[in-house]
Short mmCIF file of C-alpha atoms and ligand atoms in Angstrom, two decimals:
data_model
loop_
_atom_site.label_atom_id
_atom_site.label_comp_id
_atom_site.label_asym_id
_atom_site.label_seq_id
_atom_site.Cartn_x
_atom_site.Cartn_y
_atom_site.Cartn_z
CA UNK A 1359 59.79 64.44 12.28
CA UNK A 1360 60.79 62.94 15.61
CA UNK A 1361 62.79 60.03 17.01
CA UNK A 1362 60.89 57.96 19.55
CA UNK A 1363 63.13 56.66 22.37
CA UNK A 1364 61.30 53.80 24.10
CA UNK A 1365 62.88 53.53 27.52
CA UNK A 1366 64.34 57.01 27.13
CA UNK A 1367 64.33 57.85 30.85
CA UNK A 1368 66.58 54.90 31.68
CA UNK A 1369 70.33 54.86 32.13
CA UNK A 1370 71.28 54.30 28.51
CA UNK A 1371 68.13 55.84 26.93
CA UNK A 1372 68.67 59.17 28.70
CA UNK A 1373 72.21 59.43 27.33
CA UNK A 1374 70.95 58.59 23.83
CA UNK A 1375 68.23 61.25 24.13
CA UNK A 1376 70.90 63.87 24.95
CA UNK A 1377 72.98 62.90 21.91
CA UNK A 1378 69.89 63.06 19.67
CA UNK A 1379 68.98 66.52 20.97
CA UNK A 1380 72.59 67.66 20.53
CA UNK A 1381 72.27 66.51 16.92
CA UNK A 1382 69.16 68.68 16.51
CA UNK A 1383 66.68 65.80 16.42
CA UNK A 1384 63.22 66.17 17.81
CA UNK A 1385 62.85 63.62 20.64
CA UNK A 1386 59.80 61.87 21.99
CA UNK A 1387 60.40 59.69 25.07
CA UNK A 1388 58.13 56.89 26.25
CA UNK A 1389 58.97 55.35 29.61
CA UNK A 1390 57.09 53.50 32.32
CA UNK A 1391 59.32 55.09 35.01
CA UNK A 1392 59.52 51.64 36.56
CA UNK A 1393 63.27 52.00 36.84
CA UNK A 1394 63.60 55.75 36.62
CA UNK A 1395 61.84 59.01 37.49
CA UNK A 1396 60.70 62.22 35.90
CA UNK A 1397 63.70 64.21 37.16
CA UNK A 1398 65.71 62.45 34.48
CA UNK A 1399 63.59 64.18 31.81
CA UNK A 1400 64.20 67.57 33.42
CA UNK A 1401 67.92 66.85 33.57
CA UNK A 1402 67.99 65.90 29.89
CA UNK A 1403 66.34 69.22 29.13
CA UNK A 1404 68.69 71.15 31.42
CA UNK A 1405 71.80 69.57 29.91
CA UNK A 1406 70.76 70.21 26.31
CA UNK A 1407 68.72 73.36 26.83
CA UNK A 1408 66.08 71.76 24.60
CA UNK A 1409 62.61 70.33 25.20
CA UNK A 1410 61.58 66.69 24.89
CA UNK A 1411 58.05 65.38 24.63
CA UNK A 1412 57.54 62.82 27.39
CA UNK A 1413 54.88 60.12 27.83
CA UNK A 1414 54.79 58.14 31.04
CA UNK A 1415 53.14 54.91 29.98
CA UNK A 1416 53.57 51.16 29.93
CA UNK A 1417 53.93 49.92 26.37
CA UNK A 1418 51.96 46.80 27.27
CA UNK A 1419 48.99 49.09 26.75
CA UNK A 1420 48.83 49.14 22.96
CA UNK A 1421 46.16 51.89 22.79
CA UNK A 1422 48.20 54.31 24.87
CA UNK A 1423 51.28 53.58 22.79
CA UNK A 1424 49.36 54.08 19.55
CA UNK A 1425 48.29 57.52 20.74
CA UNK A 1426 51.97 58.54 20.71
CA UNK A 1427 52.15 57.71 17.02
CA UNK A 1428 48.83 59.49 16.38
CA UNK A 1429 49.99 62.66 18.12
CA UNK A 1430 53.49 62.85 16.68
CA UNK A 1431 55.24 62.38 13.39
CA UNK A 1432 57.56 59.55 14.41
CA UNK A 1433 60.24 58.96 11.80
CA UNK A 1434 62.33 56.36 13.62
CA UNK A 1435 62.40 54.40 16.86
CA UNK A 1436 65.20 53.48 19.25
CA UNK A 1437 63.91 50.69 21.49
CA UNK A 1438 65.49 50.11 24.93
CA UNK A 1439 62.39 49.50 27.01
CA UNK A 1440 62.27 46.26 28.98
CA UNK A 1441 63.06 44.39 32.15
CA UNK A 1442 66.80 43.82 32.45
CA UNK A 1443 67.85 42.05 35.65
CA UNK A 1444 69.41 38.69 34.83
CA UNK A 1445 68.85 37.05 38.24
CA UNK A 1446 65.26 38.23 38.47
CA UNK A 1447 64.58 36.89 34.97
CA UNK A 1448 65.50 33.38 36.17
CA UNK A 1449 63.01 33.68 39.03
CA UNK A 1450 60.24 35.32 36.99
CA UNK A 1451 60.61 34.04 33.42
CA UNK A 1452 56.95 34.53 32.49
CA UNK A 1453 57.07 38.19 33.49
CA UNK A 1454 60.23 38.70 31.44
CA UNK A 1455 58.94 36.92 28.33
CA UNK A 1456 55.52 38.58 28.56
CA UNK A 1457 56.79 42.09 29.16
CA UNK A 1458 59.82 42.25 26.88
CA UNK A 1459 58.20 40.45 23.97
CA UNK A 1460 54.72 42.01 24.10
CA UNK A 1461 55.97 45.61 24.35
CA UNK A 1462 58.24 45.00 21.38
CA UNK A 1463 55.46 43.39 19.33
CA UNK A 1464 53.12 46.27 20.19
CA UNK A 1465 55.72 48.76 19.08
CA UNK A 1466 56.49 46.98 15.80
CA UNK A 1467 52.81 46.45 14.93
CA UNK A 1468 52.07 50.12 15.50
CA UNK A 1469 55.14 51.15 13.50
CA UNK A 1470 53.91 49.04 10.59
CA UNK A 1471 50.47 50.58 10.79
CA UNK A 1472 51.92 54.12 10.75
CA UNK A 1473 54.51 53.37 8.04
CA UNK A 1474 57.35 54.11 10.38
CA UNK A 1475 60.17 51.89 9.17
CA UNK A 1476 63.44 52.77 10.94
CA UNK A 1477 64.21 50.74 14.04
CA UNK A 1478 67.27 50.54 16.30
CA UNK A 1479 67.17 47.76 18.88
CA UNK A 1480 69.13 47.57 22.10
CA UNK A 1481 70.45 44.02 22.12
CA UNK A 1482 73.22 42.65 24.29
CA UNK A 1483 76.46 40.69 24.24
CA UNK A 1484 74.53 38.19 26.32
CA UNK A 1485 73.26 36.69 23.00
CA UNK A 1486 76.76 35.16 22.51
CA UNK A 1487 76.24 32.86 25.52
CA UNK A 1488 79.57 31.26 26.39
CA UNK A 1489 81.78 32.32 23.47
CA UNK A 1490 84.54 29.85 22.54
CA UNK A 1491 87.08 32.60 21.78
CA UNK A 1492 87.59 36.33 22.21
CA UNK A 1493 87.34 38.95 20.76
CA UNK A 1494 83.72 38.26 19.82
CA UNK A 1495 82.59 38.95 16.28
CA UNK A 1496 79.01 39.49 15.15
CA UNK A 1497 78.93 36.18 13.22
CA UNK A 1498 79.74 34.05 16.29
CA UNK A 1499 77.12 31.41 17.22
CA UNK A 1500 74.26 32.67 19.38
CA UNK A 1501 72.83 31.11 22.52
CA UNK A 1502 71.67 32.30 25.91
CA UNK A 1503 71.90 31.24 29.53
CA UNK A 1504 68.95 33.08 31.14
CA UNK A 1505 65.44 34.31 30.23
CA UNK A 1506 66.54 37.97 30.01
CA UNK A 1507 69.13 37.04 27.39
CA UNK A 1508 66.63 34.84 25.60
CA UNK A 1509 64.22 37.78 25.21
CA UNK A 1510 67.02 39.73 23.50
CA UNK A 1511 67.78 36.80 21.18
CA UNK A 1512 64.09 36.18 20.44
CA UNK A 1513 63.59 39.84 19.54
CA UNK A 1514 66.57 39.69 17.18
CA UNK A 1515 64.91 36.72 15.46
CA UNK A 1516 61.55 38.50 15.29
CA UNK A 1517 63.26 41.48 13.66
CA UNK A 1518 64.90 39.24 11.04
CA UNK A 1519 61.55 37.63 10.23
CA UNK A 1520 59.89 41.02 10.06
CA UNK A 1521 62.54 42.30 7.67
CA UNK A 1522 62.23 39.19 5.49
CA UNK A 1523 58.48 39.72 5.23
CA UNK A 1524 58.76 43.47 4.63
CA UNK A 1525 61.97 44.88 3.13
CA UNK A 1526 60.80 48.42 3.67
CA UNK A 1527 61.90 48.08 7.31
CA UNK A 1528 65.40 49.31 8.06
CA UNK A 1529 66.77 47.78 11.22
CA UNK A 1530 69.93 47.97 13.31
CA UNK A 1531 70.50 45.60 16.23
CA UNK A 1532 73.22 46.85 18.60
CA UNK A 1533 74.83 44.32 20.90
CA UNK A 1534 76.04 46.26 23.93
CA UNK A 1535 78.94 45.02 26.00
CA UNK A 1536 79.28 46.52 29.53
CA UNK A 1537 78.17 50.18 29.63
CA UNK A 1538 79.44 52.20 32.61
CA UNK A 1539 80.23 55.88 33.25
CA UNK A 1540 77.83 58.79 33.20
CA UNK A 1541 77.24 62.12 31.55
CA UNK A 1542 80.08 64.56 32.29
CA UNK A 1543 77.58 67.02 33.79
CA UNK A 1544 77.04 64.59 36.68
CA UNK A 1545 73.30 65.05 36.25
CA UNK A 1546 72.39 61.67 34.80
CA UNK A 1547 73.87 58.22 35.31
CA UNK A 1548 73.20 54.82 36.76
CA UNK A 1549 71.78 54.57 40.26
CA UNK A 1550 69.74 51.39 40.55
CA UNK A 1551 67.28 50.77 43.40
CA UNK A 1552 68.27 48.13 45.95
CA UNK A 1553 71.39 45.99 45.86
CA UNK A 1554 73.06 46.30 42.45
CA UNK A 1555 73.81 43.27 40.31
CA UNK A 1556 76.36 44.81 38.03
CA UNK A 1557 79.93 45.65 38.92
CA UNK A 1558 80.19 49.45 38.57
CA UNK A 1559 77.02 50.27 40.56
CA UNK A 1560 78.29 47.87 43.23
CA UNK A 1561 81.67 49.62 43.32
CA UNK A 1562 80.07 53.08 43.68
CA UNK A 1563 77.81 51.77 46.47
CA UNK A 1564 80.82 50.48 48.39
CA UNK A 1565 82.78 53.66 47.76
CA UNK A 1566 79.92 55.77 49.11
CA UNK A 1567 79.50 53.59 52.20
CA UNK A 1568 76.04 52.28 51.23
CA UNK A 1569 77.45 48.77 51.05
CA UNK A 1570 80.32 47.42 53.09
CA UNK A 1571 82.37 45.31 50.75
CA UNK A 1572 82.59 44.34 47.11
CA UNK A 1573 82.60 40.59 46.53
CA UNK A 1574 84.90 39.84 43.61
CA UNK A 1575 83.44 36.72 42.05
CA UNK A 1576 86.48 34.49 41.53
CA UNK A 1577 90.22 35.11 41.33
CA UNK A 1578 91.12 31.81 39.73
CA UNK A 1579 90.06 32.48 36.15
CA UNK A 1580 92.55 31.99 33.38
CA UNK A 1581 92.96 35.74 32.88
CA UNK A 1582 95.71 38.34 33.41
CA UNK A 1583 95.11 38.55 37.21
CA UNK A 1584 92.62 35.72 37.79
CA UNK A 1585 89.53 37.97 37.88
CA UNK A 1586 86.86 38.15 35.16
CA UNK A 1587 87.54 40.23 32.08
CA UNK A 1588 84.84 42.37 30.42
CA UNK A 1589 84.55 45.01 27.77
CA UNK A 1590 83.54 48.21 29.64
CA UNK A 1591 82.36 51.05 27.44
CA UNK A 1592 81.52 54.63 28.39
CA UNK A 1593 77.77 55.16 28.13
CA UNK A 1594 78.29 58.38 26.13
CA UNK A 1595 80.36 56.50 23.51
CA UNK A 1596 77.62 53.89 23.42
CA UNK A 1597 74.94 56.58 22.99
CA UNK A 1598 76.88 58.10 20.09
CA UNK A 1599 76.83 54.68 18.40
CA UNK A 1600 73.03 55.00 18.21
CA UNK A 1601 73.30 58.27 16.31
CA UNK A 1602 75.58 56.53 13.81
CA UNK A 1603 73.15 53.59 13.59
CA UNK A 1604 70.32 55.97 12.71
CA UNK A 1605 72.47 57.66 10.09
CA UNK A 1606 73.22 54.24 8.62
CA UNK A 1607 69.52 53.41 8.05
CA UNK A 1608 68.73 56.92 6.89
CA UNK A 1609 71.14 56.11 4.07
CA UNK A 1610 70.99 52.35 3.49
CA UNK A 1611 68.32 49.65 3.18
CA UNK A 1612 68.66 46.46 5.17
CA UNK A 1613 69.02 44.82 8.55
CA UNK A 1614 72.34 45.21 10.32
CA UNK A 1615 73.98 44.00 13.53
CA UNK A 1616 76.91 45.57 15.37
CA UNK A 1617 78.87 45.05 18.56
CA UNK A 1618 79.22 48.21 20.63
CA UNK A 1619 82.04 47.91 23.12
CA UNK A 1620 85.42 49.48 23.65
CA UNK A 1621 87.04 46.47 21.99
CA UNK A 1622 89.26 45.98 25.03
CA UNK A 1623 89.13 43.58 27.96
CA UNK A 1624 89.55 44.93 31.50
CA UNK A 1625 89.67 42.74 34.62
CA UNK A 1626 87.60 43.36 37.75
CA UNK A 1627 90.77 44.27 39.64
CA UNK A 1628 91.88 46.69 36.93
CA UNK A 1629 88.52 48.43 37.15
CA UNK A 1630 88.62 48.58 40.96
CA UNK A 1631 92.21 49.84 41.01
CA UNK A 1632 91.56 52.48 38.37
CA UNK A 1633 88.43 53.62 40.22
CA UNK A 1634 90.39 54.03 43.45
CA UNK A 1635 93.24 55.87 41.73
CA UNK A 1636 91.32 58.43 39.65
CA UNK A 1637 88.80 59.16 42.40
CA UNK A 1638 91.15 58.93 45.36
CA UNK A 1639 88.68 56.78 47.25
CA UNK A 1640 88.89 53.33 48.82
CA UNK A 1641 86.83 50.35 47.64
CA UNK A 1642 86.88 47.50 50.17
CA UNK A 1643 86.80 44.13 48.45
CA UNK A 1644 87.23 40.46 49.12
CA UNK A 1645 87.46 37.47 46.84
CA UNK A 1646 84.54 35.02 46.88
CA UNK A 1647 83.43 32.06 44.78
CA UNK A 1648 82.76 32.46 41.08
CA UNK A 1649 79.21 33.60 40.24
CA UNK A 1650 77.34 30.77 38.50
CA UNK A 1651 76.96 31.40 34.79
CA UNK A 1652 79.90 33.88 34.57
CA UNK A 1653 82.53 33.46 31.90
CA UNK A 1654 86.22 34.26 32.23
CA UNK A 1655 86.56 36.72 29.38
CA UNK A 1656 84.15 38.62 27.17
CA UNK A 1657 85.18 41.45 24.88
CA UNK A 1658 84.15 42.66 21.48
CA UNK A 1659 85.68 42.90 18.07
CA UNK A 1660 84.32 46.32 17.12
CA UNK A 1661 85.86 46.57 13.66
CA UNK A 1662 82.49 46.13 11.91
CA UNK A 1663 80.93 49.12 13.69
CA UNK A 1664 84.09 51.17 13.19
CA UNK A 1665 84.08 50.49 9.47
CA UNK A 1666 80.38 50.50 8.59
CA UNK A 1667 79.09 53.08 11.09
CA UNK A 1668 82.20 55.25 11.11
CA UNK A 1669 82.02 55.13 14.93
CA UNK A 1670 84.86 54.86 17.41
CA UNK A 1671 84.74 54.96 21.23
CA UNK A 1672 86.96 57.76 22.52
CA UNK A 1673 86.71 57.58 26.33
CA UNK A 1674 89.22 55.81 28.56
CA UNK A 1675 88.72 53.56 31.56
CA UNK A 1676 89.79 56.54 33.69
CA UNK A 1677 86.99 58.64 32.16
CA UNK A 1678 84.46 55.89 32.87
CA UNK A 1679 85.52 55.60 36.53
CA UNK A 1680 85.67 59.36 37.10
CA UNK A 1681 82.26 60.03 35.50
CA UNK A 1682 80.52 57.14 37.32
CA UNK A 1683 81.73 58.50 40.69
CA UNK A 1684 81.04 62.11 39.79
CA UNK A 1685 77.40 61.25 39.16
CA UNK A 1686 77.00 59.40 42.44
CA UNK A 1687 78.70 62.18 44.44
CA UNK A 1688 76.45 64.71 42.72
CA UNK A 1689 73.24 62.81 43.38
CA UNK A 1690 73.83 62.21 47.11
C1 UD1 B 259 75.73 40.98 33.16
C2 UD1 B 259 74.80 39.92 32.70
C3 UD1 B 259 74.52 40.12 31.22
C4 UD1 B 259 73.92 41.47 31.01
C5 UD1 B 259 74.82 42.55 31.59
C6 UD1 B 259 74.07 43.86 31.55
C7 UD1 B 259 75.16 37.98 34.19
C8 UD1 B 259 75.70 36.61 34.33
N1 UD1 B 259 75.35 38.59 33.02
O1 UD1 B 259 76.95 40.90 32.47
O2 UD1 B 259 73.66 39.11 30.76
O3 UD1 B 259 73.77 41.71 29.63
O4 UD1 B 259 75.16 42.25 32.95
O5 UD1 B 259 74.80 44.88 32.10
O6 UD1 B 259 74.56 38.53 35.11
N2 UD1 B 259 81.49 41.11 39.44
C9 UD1 B 259 82.05 40.95 40.71
N3 UD1 B 259 81.31 41.36 41.79
C10 UD1 B 259 80.07 41.93 41.68
C11 UD1 B 259 79.53 42.09 40.39
C12 UD1 B 259 80.25 41.66 39.30
O7 UD1 B 259 83.16 40.45 40.84
O8 UD1 B 259 79.47 42.26 42.71
C13 UD1 B 259 82.28 40.70 38.26
C14 UD1 B 259 81.62 39.61 37.42
O9 UD1 B 259 82.01 38.33 37.86
C15 UD1 B 259 82.18 39.95 36.02
C16 UD1 B 259 82.32 41.47 36.04
O10 UD1 B 259 82.38 41.83 37.42
O11 UD1 B 259 83.45 39.41 35.83
C17 UD1 B 259 81.17 42.19 35.40
O12 UD1 B 259 79.95 41.75 35.94
P1 UD1 B 259 78.53 42.45 35.61
O13 UD1 B 259 78.66 43.94 35.78
O14 UD1 B 259 77.46 41.79 36.38
O15 UD1 B 259 78.34 42.23 34.04
P2 UD1 B 259 78.32 40.84 33.21
O16 UD1 B 259 78.34 39.66 34.09
O17 UD1 B 259 79.39 40.95 32.20
#
């Protein structure tokens, strides 16, 4: 009996695969390697001293994906595969809708055919749009501001309809806040190609001299120091949340949704200052205009996940900054 991790060679999927293996689960990874490479699979195996079964394929190809279910006894699926760059999704909406929706539909149709009924979906805090208040709870109104976010919201709706039509499905939708950090081994982490969009990869690129200066998007927000506030969570804490989500649907029937964040808001400046302090490295920055579409503050109320999943993040902002930098130094 194996867990299929769709997108398991990616930043978050690779950390989830490690936690699964550490919990003695058999792991099958499917990944297109569009945003990753096969070394990640080797590193997962080196870290855990266990083997994973890996398929390099694009889930758009339903026949190839079905073969994975034919060849293996897949008991549950954690689905993280998809295109994920917000800015690119605005420029290429058709690609984002086609890819993210079709691969998910292929996966769910095959699961139904093979009577595989446990599904954990990687959703995002982006489905809360512009929240009126913080901290954000799971029952807040949902809306989106870009095609990437809309694919997440559409998939959540598809999952609800699927569950309503077939109660044998057991589904958890996890709304991630801002995952950063890396595995403590320094062997896997986030190292995107090209110019990064998100804050932590940008900080590490400036710290390593790849980029000259970090643009801090706005210092006139109504926040503690004027810069944007987000809920950064260590990727290993986030990965552990998936193990708890699987345990939940091994035990209980239903469809569930949980925020996964640290439950705390940190400003851009706090993150930059902490990064400089714990790593003893300089990050050049300057203040620029606000980034269109950004909100002042976004952080989670995580009490539902704490109570129902018996999960609690344990890593500090210092841990996140140290581990992010350790991975980059190690991969140079
Ligand atoms: C972004 C996406 C969100 C997605 C998430 C995935 C947007 C508008 N939102 O969230 O939909 O789910 O990534 O990880 O793109 N910042 C800077 N300078 C930079 C980069 C970021 O000052 O070069 C600031 C931002 O203004 C923000 C904070 O850092 O206050 C975090 O930004 P980012 O890492 O891009 O994440 P989100 O915008 O929260």
